[in-house]
Each structure stands twice: as C-alpha cells, then as structure tokens.
Amino acid sequence: MSAGSNLRSADQFLCSICLDVFTDPVTTPCGHNFCKTCITHHWDDNVLFKCPICKEMFNTRPQLNINVFIREMVSEFRREAQQKSSSSSSEQQAAKPGEVPCDVCTGTRLKALKSCLVCLLSYCETHLEPHLTVSRLNRHQLVEPVENLEDRICTKHDKPLELFCKTDQTCVCMLCSVLDHKTHEFVPLREEYEGKKAELEKTEAETQQMIQKRRLKIQEIKESQKISNDAADREKLEGFLILTSLKKSVERSLKKFIKEIEDKQKTTEKQAEDFIKDLEQEICELKKRSSEVEQLSRSEDHLHLLQRFPSLEDAPPTKNWTEVRVHPPSYEGTVVRAVDQLDKNLREKMKKVLTKAELRRIQQCEVDVTLDPDTAHRKLILSDDGKQVHCGYMRKNLPDNPERFAKYVGVLGKQSFSSDRFYFEVQVKGKTRWDVGVARDSVNRKGTITIDTWNGYWAVCLRNGNEYEAYNDPPVRLHLSSPPEKVGVFVDYEEGLVSFYDVDAAELMYSFTGFYFADKLYPYFCPGLNYSGRNSAPLMICPVNQTV
C-alpha cells in the first residue's frame, strides 16, 4: 500500500476518542475500534457500557482483545509516516530559540507550522498533514503557532476554554458555564474576540492619532525653537552692532577729551619754553656785559678805562619780567563736559536703537492691504494689483455709490480691522503732497470734508513739499530730521493707538493715543492733486522689509 493511499485513508487509523493514531487497538462487539486505554477510561467514567460511536448498549462490560490486524496496519502506517517525516525533515528547519517547536516530533523538533486549539498541540508541516486531510480533524481550529497551549485548558475541569464570562471578565470552559458561572452572561470566545479586536483597532487608531498629534506638536515646537533661535541670532547681531557702536562713541569721546587736555598742555608748555628761551638769551647777554665790566674794572690803565667806560654805560635791552607769568590752564569741568556730551550722544543713539527695535517688533503685525476701487475718487487712477494710486487729470465716469469719495481725492483699503494690531507701509517718495492713515467706516465721503480725529481720521500729511502735520484736533506741526520716503502705519485697536514711523530712519513721526475705537477701521490714502505733474508720483503700498 502506497504512502499516498495510506494518507488518503488515514482517518481509519484514528481513535474517535483521543483523535490520534491507534495505540493497542481493540474492537468492540459492535465492530468499532478504539485505543485500549481510551475505551477503558471511557467506560471507567460511565455507569453504562455503550459504544461511543453507535451508542449500542452492552449489558456487561465486554472483554476486549488487541486487534492484531489493525495493529499491524497501524504499525505500517506509522513506519511510512515516519519515513515521510524523515524525508521532509531535511527540507524543514529545526525550531530556533524563540520559535514554537512541533510537539509530535521525536529527536530534532522542527519548527511548528500551526497550533491546534482542540488538540492543544503544535504541528510541523508533516505532522499537520492529518488535520488537512482527515475529515474529523479538519474541523479543528488551527492558529499560528503559539506556546503554552496548556494555558488554554481549564485548570479546574480539564476542558478547553471556549466561552467568555462577561460577568467575571474571564475565559471559562463549558462545565464552568453550568457549574461555577451558571447565572452569569456568556458569549463564545470568538464573539468576544471580535468585540475586543474592534476595541483594540479603535484604541490603535486613537493611539496613532495621538502619536500623529504629538509628532505635529514636536514639529511645532521645533519650528518655534527655530524661530526662537533665529530671533536670538538676530538679537545677538543687533546687540553686537549696537554695543560696538556705543563702544566706539565712548572711545571717540575719550580721544576728544584727551586731545583737549593735551592741546591745553602743549600750549602751556610752548609758552613756558618760549619764556625760558628769552630769559636764557638775556642771561647770556647779561653775562657777557658782566664779564666786560669785570675785566674793565680790573684795568690799571687810567686812559683805557675812561675811553671804554662810555660804551659800557648803557645796559643791553631786556624785558621787564616782573609781571610775566605762566598761567596753568584750567582743566576743571573738562571731564564733566565730556561726560555730558557723551551722555547726550548715547541718549540720542539709544533712542534711535529703541525706536528701531520697537519698529521691528510692530512690523511683525504686517497685514496685506489693497485699495478699494469702489471708494476711490473719480480722478484717482489705481494699479491693477490695487497697490498704487495717483491722481489723474480727468474725472472718470463711475457710479456715485455711497462708499465713493465725491470731492476729496481719497481712497480706502478693502480690508477692515476691528480688533488686535495691524501694520502696513506706504512709499511716499517723490511726492509734494499726500495723506496716509486710517479712517472709521462711518466717515463722511461727500461734500466738504475736514480731516481730523473728531471726524474719524487718524492721519499724517505733507503739504507744500516740506510741511508735515498730524491731523489732530488741532493739527500738530511735525519737525522731522529728514523727509521720509516710506511711512509705516501701526494701529493697536484695543489700546486706541495709531503711530506713524519713518521706516528708513527708524524714527517715530507721531502717535495718536488714548482714543476709543468702536467702528471698523480702514487704511486711508490721499495722493493729492496732480498739480501739472509736480505731484504725479504714486502712493505705493509696499511689503515690509524688516529693519536690521
């Protein structure tokens, strides 16, 4: 008989009680075969003697003898199966540490391919064959290889754990359900498994979502850290430049102070040296006269003395040194004056530094502003991108809608603001007349208009090419160090603050403070009339280029 035919009929060599190949097969009077040990234990546990397969009852316990024919057939089957196992073992791998070994293999235990939850055994490819070919075995539940299959047996009743007690939240066997847990709620393991698996999938999805949120948070923190590092680097660079500039100012003041002292010192030294030189020259002349006088006085020649005396009678010309003095210069107050001047210079420099730092901070509040053509006076010409405006010569034929300025050549921005802070910049280079600022939504746009805070305008202006004013009530004349080419407009809505900056000079031009804003605020622009081309340059809303 071939091995293939044996395997195809292998179920006839299996005991229906232990579901394994016969060991010492015996035959009951009804003709069914069992392992001798299996049928013996079966009848030991039951009062009635009946066949487990056909249920035929026996009045007395049958005397069972070994079925020699079946035993020989089983032995042949085992030998052929062993040969097949040996031949396939060379192709299969032995179980490695951490892998589940086959529970049937003798000698070298091969890696298990599946575990049976009914037999509670793990099988390699060869020993798994009956579970794939025998009809009674292929109904068993096979899973991926698992260890500790004994944990799947009820320790109390020695039965498979097949049910889940929802009351006690534990796995139980069939006997547990009718004995120890009879009033509890049960579901099959698979049903509970599906429910728990769904919960795990939900938990896994939530966990992955939490992981993703934390990854995004990490990215956010890294971005914040990068922004912080960049800000720190900029601050260090600015601090280095500022403090280096201050250091140079101190060094220049020190040099100027020392030079002033040394110049006075040199002047005094020169005066003293000149006096000493003149005195030494006179001493030299006087010594010469003294020598002549002494020599003549020693003469014994009467005639010679009388002849020479007239030439010695007149003394050589000399200066009256009685009132001559070298007056040391006064150094008193030099240090104080130097320190005062240095303090003044440093204050001016620090004021500019602080203004520049403030301007850089508020530039972070930049908003995108475009001009609203529906509000523009009919003479105004707007660029296609809504960023430039200048005054033309002719009035355009446009509808006189309520939003449009009728007499005053003004235009508002499209964007309105009613909270927080905002900032924008306008180039005014080349113009002789302009207004820039913000206006309330409710400002009058028809007829004669007075531009001031009382009427809802917060703006600064240029008139006559060199006169700058803030449209306060009354107007305030502005004294600027230089004509601005780019004006920055900053609004803090909650604080009621509107400030104007000369961007290039980093100087504050003017601030409106202490106001209460209740309406929407719009950016406000007036390029002024053209004046035959003298004021034809446009007002330009430009992007912020942060000051260094």
Coordinates of C-alpha atoms in Angstrom, one line a residue:
M1 CA 0.0 0.0 0.0
S2 CA 1.5 3.3 -1.0
A3 CA 2.1 6.2 1.4
G4 CA -0.3 8.3 -0.6
S5 CA -3.2 5.9 -0.2
N6 CA -2.4 5.5 3.5
L7 CA -2.6 9.2 3.9
R8 CA -5.8 9.5 2.0
S9 CA -7.4 6.8 4.4
A10 CA -5.6 7.9 7.5
D11 CA -8.8 8.6 9.3
Q12 CA -9.5 4.9 9.6
F13 CA -6.4 4.6 11.9
L14 CA -7.5 7.3 14.3
C15 CA -9.2 6.7 17.6
S16 CA -12.5 8.6 17.8
I17 CA -11.9 9.3 21.5
C18 CA -8.3 10.7 21.5
L19 CA -8.4 11.6 17.8
D20 CA -4.9 10.2 17.4
V21 CA -3.4 7.1 15.7
F22 CA -4.4 3.9 17.5
T23 CA -2.3 2.6 20.3
D24 CA -3.1 -1.1 21.1
P25 CA -6.3 -1.1 19.0
V26 CA -9.3 -3.1 20.3
T27 CA -12.6 -3.9 18.7
T28 CA -16.0 -3.7 20.5
P29 CA -18.7 -6.3 19.8
C30 CA -20.4 -3.7 17.6
G31 CA -17.3 -3.6 15.3
H32 CA -15.9 -0.2 16.2
N33 CA -12.2 0.3 17.0
F34 CA -10.6 2.3 19.8
C35 CA -7.3 2.6 21.7
K36 CA -7.5 0.1 24.5
T37 CA -6.7 2.7 27.1
C38 CA -9.2 5.2 25.7
I39 CA -12.2 2.9 25.7
T40 CA -11.2 1.5 29.1
H41 CA -11.1 5.0 30.7
H42 CA -14.3 5.9 28.9
W43 CA -16.2 3.0 30.5
D44 CA -14.5 3.6 33.8
D45 CA -16.1 7.1 33.9
N46 CA -19.6 5.9 32.9
V47 CA -22.1 3.6 34.6
L48 CA -23.5 2.4 31.3
F49 CA -21.4 0.4 28.8
K50 CA -22.1 1.7 25.4
C51 CA -20.2 2.3 22.2
P52 CA -19.1 6.0 21.9
I53 CA -19.8 5.9 18.1
C54 CA -23.1 3.9 17.5
K55 CA -24.3 4.1 21.1
E56 CA -25.1 0.4 21.3
M57 CA -25.6 -0.7 24.9
F58 CA -23.9 -3.8 26.5
N59 CA -25.4 -5.5 29.5
T60 CA -21.9 -6.4 30.8
R61 CA -18.6 -4.9 30.2
P62 CA -17.2 -6.5 27.0
Q63 CA -13.9 -8.4 27.2
L64 CA -11.6 -6.6 24.8
N65 CA -8.6 -8.1 23.0
I66 CA -6.0 -6.5 20.8
N67 CA -7.0 -6.4 17.1
V68 CA -3.7 -7.8 15.6
F69 CA -4.7 -6.9 12.0
I70 CA -5.4 -3.3 12.8
R71 CA -2.3 -3.1 15.0
E72 CA -0.1 -4.3 12.1
M73 CA -1.8 -1.8 9.7
V74 CA -1.2 1.0 12.2
S75 CA 2.4 -0.1 12.6
E76 CA 2.8 0.0 8.8
F77 CA 1.1 3.4 8.7
R78 CA 3.5 4.7 11.4
R79 CA 6.6 3.5 9.6
E80 CA 5.5 5.1 6.3
A81 CA 4.6 8.3 8.1
Q82 CA 7.9 8.3 9.9
Q83 CA 9.7 7.8 6.5
K84 CA 7.8 10.7 5.0
S85 CA 8.6 12.8 8.1
S86 CA 12.3 11.9 7.9
S87 CA 12.4 12.8 4.2
S88 CA 10.6 16.1 4.7
S89 CA 12.6 16.9 7.9
S90 CA 15.7 17.6 5.8
E91 CA 13.8 20.3 3.9
Q92 CA 12.2 21.8 7.1
Q93 CA 14.1 23.8 9.6
A94 CA 14.6 22.9 13.3
A95 CA 12.9 25.2 15.7
K96 CA 15.2 28.1 16.7
P97 CA 15.2 29.8 20.1
G98 CA 12.1 31.8 20.4
E99 CA 10.2 29.7 17.8
V100 CA 7.4 27.2 18.6
P101 CA 8.6 23.6 18.2
C102 CA 6.5 20.7 16.9
D103 CA 5.0 18.7 19.9
V104 CA 4.9 15.4 17.9
C105 CA 8.5 15.3 16.5
T106 CA 11.0 13.0 18.2
G107 CA 14.6 13.8 18.2
T108 CA 15.1 17.0 16.4
R109 CA 12.0 19.1 16.9
L110 CA 11.0 21.0 13.8
K111 CA 9.5 24.5 13.7
A112 CA 5.7 24.3 14.1
L113 CA 3.6 25.5 11.3
K114 CA 0.3 25.6 13.1
S115 CA -1.2 25.0 16.6
C116 CA -4.5 23.2 17.1
L117 CA -6.8 24.7 19.8
V118 CA -8.7 21.4 20.0
C119 CA -5.8 19.0 20.3
L120 CA -3.7 21.7 22.2
L121 CA -0.7 20.6 20.2
S122 CA 1.6 22.4 17.8
Y123 CA 2.5 20.6 14.5
C124 CA 5.2 20.9 11.9
E125 CA 4.3 20.6 8.2
T126 CA 4.5 16.8 8.2
H127 CA 2.5 16.2 11.4
L128 CA 0.0 18.8 10.4
E129 CA -1.0 16.6 7.4
P130 CA -3.8 14.7 9.1
H131 CA -5.5 17.9 10.1
L132 CA -5.6 18.9 6.5
T133 CA -6.8 15.6 5.1
V134 CA -8.8 13.8 7.7
S135 CA -12.5 14.9 7.7
R136 CA -12.8 14.7 11.5
L137 CA -9.6 16.7 12.1
N138 CA -10.0 19.4 9.5
R139 CA -12.8 20.8 11.6
H140 CA -10.3 21.6 14.4
Q141 CA -9.4 25.3 14.8
L142 CA -5.8 25.9 13.6
V143 CA -4.0 29.1 14.5
E144 CA -0.5 30.5 14.1
P145 CA 2.0 28.6 16.3
V146 CA 1.6 29.6 20.0
E147 CA 3.4 28.4 23.1
N148 CA 1.8 27.3 26.4
L149 CA -1.2 25.7 24.9
E150 CA -1.9 24.2 28.4
D151 CA -3.0 27.7 29.4
R152 CA -6.0 27.2 27.1
I153 CA -7.3 24.3 29.3
C154 CA -9.5 25.0 32.3
T155 CA -7.4 24.1 35.3
K156 CA -10.4 23.0 37.3
H157 CA -12.3 20.9 34.7
D158 CA -9.5 20.0 32.3
K159 CA -11.7 21.2 29.4
P160 CA -10.9 23.7 26.6
L161 CA -11.6 27.3 27.4
E162 CA -14.4 28.0 24.9
L163 CA -16.6 30.7 26.5
F164 CA -16.1 34.2 27.9
C165 CA -17.9 35.1 31.1
K166 CA -18.9 38.8 30.7
T167 CA -19.8 39.0 34.3
D168 CA -16.4 38.0 35.6
Q169 CA -14.5 39.1 32.5
T170 CA -12.7 35.7 32.3
C171 CA -12.4 32.8 29.9
V172 CA -14.2 29.5 31.0
C173 CA -14.9 26.1 29.8
M174 CA -18.4 24.5 29.1
L175 CA -18.5 23.0 32.5
C176 CA -17.8 26.3 34.2
S177 CA -20.8 27.8 32.4
V178 CA -23.2 25.3 34.1
L179 CA -21.4 24.8 37.4
D180 CA -19.4 27.8 38.7
H181 CA -20.9 30.5 36.5
K182 CA -24.4 29.3 35.8
T183 CA -26.1 32.7 36.5
H184 CA -23.6 34.7 34.5
E185 CA -23.7 36.0 31.0
F186 CA -21.6 34.1 28.4
V187 CA -20.6 34.6 24.8
P188 CA -18.4 32.5 22.6
L189 CA -14.7 33.3 22.7
R190 CA -14.8 34.3 19.0
E191 CA -17.6 36.8 19.6
E192 CA -15.8 38.4 22.5
Y193 CA -12.6 38.2 20.5
E194 CA -14.2 40.2 17.6
G195 CA -15.5 42.8 20.1
K196 CA -12.2 43.2 21.8
K197 CA -10.4 43.2 18.5
A198 CA -12.6 46.0 17.3
E199 CA -11.9 47.9 20.6
L200 CA -8.1 47.3 20.0
E201 CA -8.4 48.6 16.5
K202 CA -10.2 51.7 17.8
T203 CA -7.6 52.1 20.5
E204 CA -4.8 51.6 17.9
A205 CA -6.4 54.3 15.7
E206 CA -6.7 56.6 18.7
T207 CA -3.2 55.9 19.7
Q208 CA -1.9 56.5 16.1
Q209 CA -3.9 59.8 16.2
M210 CA -2.3 60.7 19.5
I211 CA 1.1 59.8 18.0
Q212 CA 0.4 62.0 15.0
K213 CA -0.7 64.9 17.2
R214 CA 2.5 64.6 19.2
R215 CA 4.6 64.4 16.1
L216 CA 2.9 67.6 14.9
K217 CA 3.5 69.1 18.3
I218 CA 7.1 68.2 18.0
Q219 CA 7.3 69.8 14.6
E220 CA 5.5 72.8 16.0
I221 CA 8.0 73.0 18.9
K222 CA 10.9 72.6 16.5
E223 CA 9.5 75.4 14.4
S224 CA 9.1 77.6 17.5
Q225 CA 12.6 76.7 18.6
K226 CA 13.9 77.6 15.1
I227 CA 12.0 80.9 15.3
S228 CA 13.4 81.5 18.8
N229 CA 17.0 80.6 17.6
D230 CA 16.7 82.9 14.6
A231 CA 15.3 85.7 16.8
A232 CA 18.2 85.1 19.3
D233 CA 20.8 85.3 16.5
R234 CA 19.2 88.5 15.2
E235 CA 19.2 89.9 18.7
K236 CA 22.8 89.0 19.3
L237 CA 23.8 90.5 16.0
E238 CA 21.9 93.7 16.7
G239 CA 23.2 93.8 20.2
F240 CA 26.8 93.4 19.0
L241 CA 26.3 96.2 16.4
I242 CA 24.6 98.5 18.9
L243 CA 27.1 97.9 21.7
T244 CA 30.0 98.1 19.3
S245 CA 28.6 101.5 18.1
L246 CA 28.2 102.6 21.7
K247 CA 31.8 101.5 22.5
K248 CA 33.1 103.5 19.5
S249 CA 31.1 106.5 20.8
V250 CA 32.8 106.2 24.2
E251 CA 36.2 105.7 22.5
R252 CA 35.7 108.9 20.4
S253 CA 34.6 110.8 23.4
L254 CA 37.7 109.6 25.3
K255 CA 40.0 110.6 22.4
K256 CA 38.3 114.0 22.2
F257 CA 38.7 114.5 25.9
I258 CA 42.4 113.5 26.0
K259 CA 43.1 115.7 22.9
E260 CA 41.5 118.7 24.6
I261 CA 43.7 118.2 27.7
E262 CA 46.8 117.6 25.7
D263 CA 46.2 120.7 23.4
K264 CA 46.0 122.9 26.5
Q265 CA 49.0 121.2 28.0
K266 CA 51.0 121.7 24.8
T267 CA 50.0 125.4 24.6
T268 CA 51.2 125.9 28.1
E269 CA 54.5 124.0 27.5
K270 CA 55.1 126.1 24.4
Q271 CA 54.6 129.4 26.2
A272 CA 56.9 128.3 29.1
E273 CA 59.6 127.2 26.6
D274 CA 59.4 130.5 24.8
F275 CA 59.7 132.4 28.1
I276 CA 62.7 130.3 29.2
K277 CA 64.4 130.7 25.8
D278 CA 64.1 134.5 26.0
L279 CA 65.3 134.5 29.6
E280 CA 68.3 132.4 28.8
Q281 CA 69.1 134.7 25.9
E282 CA 69.0 137.7 28.2
I283 CA 71.1 135.9 30.8
C284 CA 73.7 135.2 28.1
E285 CA 73.8 138.9 27.1
L286 CA 74.0 140.0 30.7
K287 CA 76.8 137.5 31.4
K288 CA 78.7 139.0 28.5
R289 CA 78.3 142.5 29.9
S290 CA 79.2 141.4 33.4
S291 CA 82.4 139.9 32.0
E292 CA 83.3 143.1 30.2
V293 CA 82.5 145.2 33.2
E294 CA 84.6 143.0 35.5
Q295 CA 87.5 143.0 33.1
L296 CA 87.5 146.8 32.7
S297 CA 87.2 147.3 36.4
R298 CA 90.4 145.5 36.9
S299 CA 92.3 147.7 34.5
E300 CA 95.1 149.8 35.9
D301 CA 95.3 151.9 32.8
H302 CA 93.5 155.2 33.5
L303 CA 93.2 156.3 29.9
H304 CA 91.9 152.9 28.7
L305 CA 89.2 152.7 31.4
L306 CA 88.0 156.3 30.7
Q307 CA 87.9 155.6 27.0
R308 CA 85.9 152.3 27.3
F309 CA 83.5 153.3 30.1
P310 CA 81.0 155.2 27.8
S311 CA 80.4 152.0 25.8
L312 CA 79.5 150.1 28.9
E313 CA 77.3 152.7 30.5
D314 CA 74.1 151.7 28.6
A315 CA 72.7 148.2 29.6
P316 CA 71.6 145.9 26.8
P317 CA 67.9 145.9 26.1
T318 CA 66.0 143.5 28.4
K319 CA 62.3 142.7 29.1
N320 CA 60.6 143.5 32.4
W321 CA 59.8 140.1 33.7
T322 CA 58.1 141.2 36.9
E323 CA 54.6 140.7 35.6
V324 CA 55.4 137.8 33.3
R325 CA 53.7 134.6 34.5
V326 CA 53.0 131.1 33.0
H327 CA 49.3 130.6 33.9
P328 CA 48.4 126.8 34.1
P329 CA 45.3 126.2 32.0
S330 CA 42.1 125.3 33.8
Y331 CA 41.1 121.7 33.3
E332 CA 38.2 122.0 35.7
G333 CA 34.9 120.8 34.1
T334 CA 36.6 119.2 31.2
V335 CA 35.5 115.7 32.3
V336 CA 32.0 116.8 33.2
R337 CA 31.6 118.5 29.8
A338 CA 32.9 115.3 28.1
V339 CA 30.6 113.0 30.1
D340 CA 27.6 115.3 29.4
Q341 CA 28.3 115.3 25.7
L342 CA 28.8 111.5 25.7
D343 CA 25.5 111.1 27.7
K344 CA 23.7 113.3 25.1
N345 CA 25.1 111.3 22.2
L346 CA 24.3 108.0 23.9
R347 CA 20.8 109.1 24.7
E348 CA 20.2 110.0 21.1
K349 CA 21.7 106.8 19.9
M350 CA 19.7 104.7 22.4
K351 CA 16.5 106.5 21.4
K352 CA 17.1 105.5 17.8
V353 CA 18.0 102.0 18.8
L354 CA 14.9 101.6 20.9
T355 CA 12.7 103.0 18.1
K356 CA 14.3 100.6 15.6
A357 CA 13.6 97.7 18.0
E358 CA 10.1 98.8 18.5
L359 CA 9.6 99.2 14.7
R360 CA 11.0 95.7 14.1
R361 CA 8.5 94.3 16.7
I362 CA 5.5 96.0 15.3
Q363 CA 6.5 95.0 11.7
Q364 CA 5.5 91.5 12.8
C365 CA 1.9 92.7 12.7
E366 CA 2.0 93.3 8.9
V367 CA -1.3 92.9 7.0
D368 CA -1.9 92.7 3.3
V369 CA -3.7 95.9 2.2
T370 CA -5.2 96.6 -1.2
L371 CA -7.0 99.7 -2.5
D372 CA -10.8 99.5 -2.8
P373 CA -11.8 101.0 -6.2
D374 CA -15.4 101.4 -5.1
T375 CA -14.3 104.1 -2.6
A376 CA -11.8 105.9 -4.9
H377 CA -12.5 109.5 -6.1
R378 CA -13.2 109.6 -9.9
K379 CA -9.8 111.3 -10.6
L380 CA -7.8 108.7 -8.9
I381 CA -6.0 106.0 -11.0
L382 CA -5.4 102.6 -9.3
S383 CA -3.0 100.0 -10.4
D384 CA -4.3 96.6 -11.4
D385 CA -2.9 94.9 -8.3
G386 CA -4.5 97.6 -6.1
K387 CA -1.2 98.6 -4.5
Q388 CA -0.6 102.0 -6.2
V389 CA -2.7 105.2 -6.6
H390 CA -2.1 108.6 -8.2
C391 CA -4.3 111.5 -9.3
G392 CA -5.1 111.9 -13.0
Y393 CA -6.3 115.0 -14.9
M394 CA -9.8 113.8 -15.9
R395 CA -12.8 112.6 -13.8
K396 CA -13.7 109.0 -14.8
N397 CA -17.4 108.1 -15.5
L398 CA -18.0 106.0 -12.4
P399 CA -21.2 105.4 -10.4
D400 CA -21.6 107.7 -7.4
N401 CA -22.1 104.9 -4.9
P402 CA -22.3 105.8 -1.1
E403 CA -18.8 104.5 -0.4
R404 CA -17.0 106.7 -3.0
F405 CA -15.3 110.0 -2.1
A406 CA -17.0 112.7 -4.1
K407 CA -14.9 115.9 -3.7
Y408 CA -11.8 114.8 -1.7
V409 CA -9.3 112.7 -3.7
G410 CA -9.2 109.9 -1.2
V411 CA -9.5 106.1 -1.3
L412 CA -9.8 103.5 1.4
G413 CA -8.4 100.0 1.6
K414 CA -10.5 96.9 1.0
Q415 CA -9.6 95.4 4.4
S416 CA -11.2 96.5 7.6
F417 CA -10.0 95.9 11.1
S418 CA -11.9 95.9 14.4
S419 CA -9.5 94.2 16.8
D420 CA -5.9 93.3 17.6
R421 CA -3.0 95.1 16.0
F422 CA -2.1 95.7 12.3
Y423 CA 0.7 97.4 10.4
F424 CA 1.3 98.5 6.8
E425 CA 3.9 100.6 4.9
V426 CA 3.4 103.2 2.2
Q427 CA 6.1 104.7 -0.1
V428 CA 5.7 108.5 -0.4
K429 CA 9.0 109.1 -2.3
G430 CA 8.9 111.9 -4.9
K431 CA 5.6 113.4 -3.8
T432 CA 4.9 117.0 -2.7
R433 CA 1.5 116.3 -1.1
W434 CA -0.1 113.2 0.5
D435 CA -2.2 111.9 3.4
V436 CA -1.7 108.5 4.9
G437 CA -3.5 106.9 7.9
V438 CA -6.7 105.1 8.9
A439 CA -10.4 106.1 8.9
R440 CA -13.6 105.0 10.5
D441 CA -16.1 103.1 8.4
S442 CA -18.7 105.8 9.1
V443 CA -16.6 108.8 7.8
N444 CA -18.2 111.4 5.6
R445 CA -17.2 110.9 2.0
K446 CA -19.4 113.5 0.3
G447 CA -19.1 117.3 0.2
T448 CA -16.5 119.3 2.2
I449 CA -14.5 117.1 4.5
T450 CA -12.4 118.0 7.5
I451 CA -9.6 115.6 8.0
D452 CA -9.1 115.2 11.8
T453 CA -9.7 112.8 14.7
W454 CA -13.0 114.4 15.5
N455 CA -14.3 113.4 12.1
G456 CA -12.9 109.9 12.3
Y457 CA -9.5 110.3 10.6
W458 CA -6.1 109.5 12.1
A459 CA -3.5 110.5 9.6
V460 CA -0.3 112.5 8.8
C461 CA 0.2 114.6 5.8
L462 CA 2.7 116.5 3.6
R463 CA 1.9 120.0 2.4
N464 CA 3.8 122.3 0.1
G465 CA 6.6 119.9 -0.3
N466 CA 8.2 120.3 3.1
E467 CA 5.5 120.9 5.8
Y468 CA 4.5 117.8 7.8
E469 CA 1.4 117.7 10.0
A470 CA -0.5 115.3 12.1
Y471 CA -4.3 115.7 11.6
N472 CA -5.1 116.0 15.3
D473 CA -7.6 118.5 16.7
P474 CA -6.0 121.0 16.4
P475 CA -3.3 119.9 13.8
V476 CA 0.2 119.3 15.1
R477 CA 3.3 120.5 13.1
L478 CA 5.9 117.8 12.8
H479 CA 9.6 118.6 12.9
L480 CA 11.4 115.7 11.2
S481 CA 15.1 115.2 10.9
S482 CA 14.7 114.3 7.2
P483 CA 11.9 113.9 4.7
P484 CA 10.5 110.3 4.9
E485 CA 10.4 108.1 1.8
K486 CA 8.5 105.3 3.4
V487 CA 5.8 105.7 6.1
G488 CA 4.8 102.8 8.4
V489 CA 1.3 102.9 10.0
F490 CA 0.7 100.9 13.2
V491 CA -2.7 100.5 14.9
D492 CA -3.3 98.9 18.3
Y493 CA -7.2 98.8 18.2
E494 CA -7.7 97.8 21.9
E495 CA -5.2 100.5 23.1
G496 CA -6.7 103.2 20.9
L497 CA -3.2 103.9 19.4
V498 CA -2.2 105.0 15.9
S499 CA 1.5 105.5 15.3
F500 CA 3.5 106.7 12.2
Y501 CA 7.1 105.9 11.5
D502 CA 9.8 107.0 9.1
V503 CA 10.8 103.4 8.2
D504 CA 14.2 104.1 6.7
A505 CA 15.3 106.4 9.5
A506 CA 13.6 104.1 12.1
E507 CA 12.1 107.2 13.8
L508 CA 8.7 107.8 15.3
M509 CA 7.0 110.6 13.4
Y510 CA 3.8 110.9 15.6
S511 CA 1.4 108.9 17.8
F512 CA -2.3 109.4 18.4
T513 CA -3.0 108.0 21.8
G514 CA -5.9 107.5 24.2
F515 CA -8.7 107.0 21.6
Y516 CA -11.6 104.6 21.8
F517 CA -12.4 102.7 18.6
A518 CA -15.9 101.3 18.2
D519 CA -16.2 101.1 14.4
K520 CA -14.3 99.2 11.8
L521 CA -11.1 101.0 10.7
Y522 CA -9.9 101.1 7.1
P523 CA -6.5 102.1 5.7
Y524 CA -6.8 105.6 4.3
F525 CA -4.8 107.2 1.4
C526 CA -4.9 110.6 -0.4
P527 CA -2.2 111.0 -3.1
G528 CA -3.1 114.7 -3.5
L529 CA -3.9 116.5 -6.8
N530 CA -1.6 116.2 -9.7
Y531 CA -0.5 119.9 -9.9
S532 CA 0.5 119.7 -13.5
G533 CA 2.8 116.7 -12.9
R534 CA 4.6 118.1 -9.9
N535 CA 2.8 115.6 -7.7
S536 CA 2.3 112.7 -10.2
A537 CA 4.3 110.1 -8.3
P538 CA 2.0 107.4 -6.8
L539 CA 1.4 106.3 -3.3
M540 CA 2.6 102.7 -3.1
I541 CA 1.6 100.1 -0.6
C542 CA 4.8 98.0 -0.3
P543 CA 5.7 94.8 1.5
V544 CA 7.5 95.1 4.8
N545 CA 11.3 94.6 4.7
Q546 CA 12.2 94.4 8.3
T547 CA 14.9 96.8 9.6
V548 CA 18.1 95.3 10.7

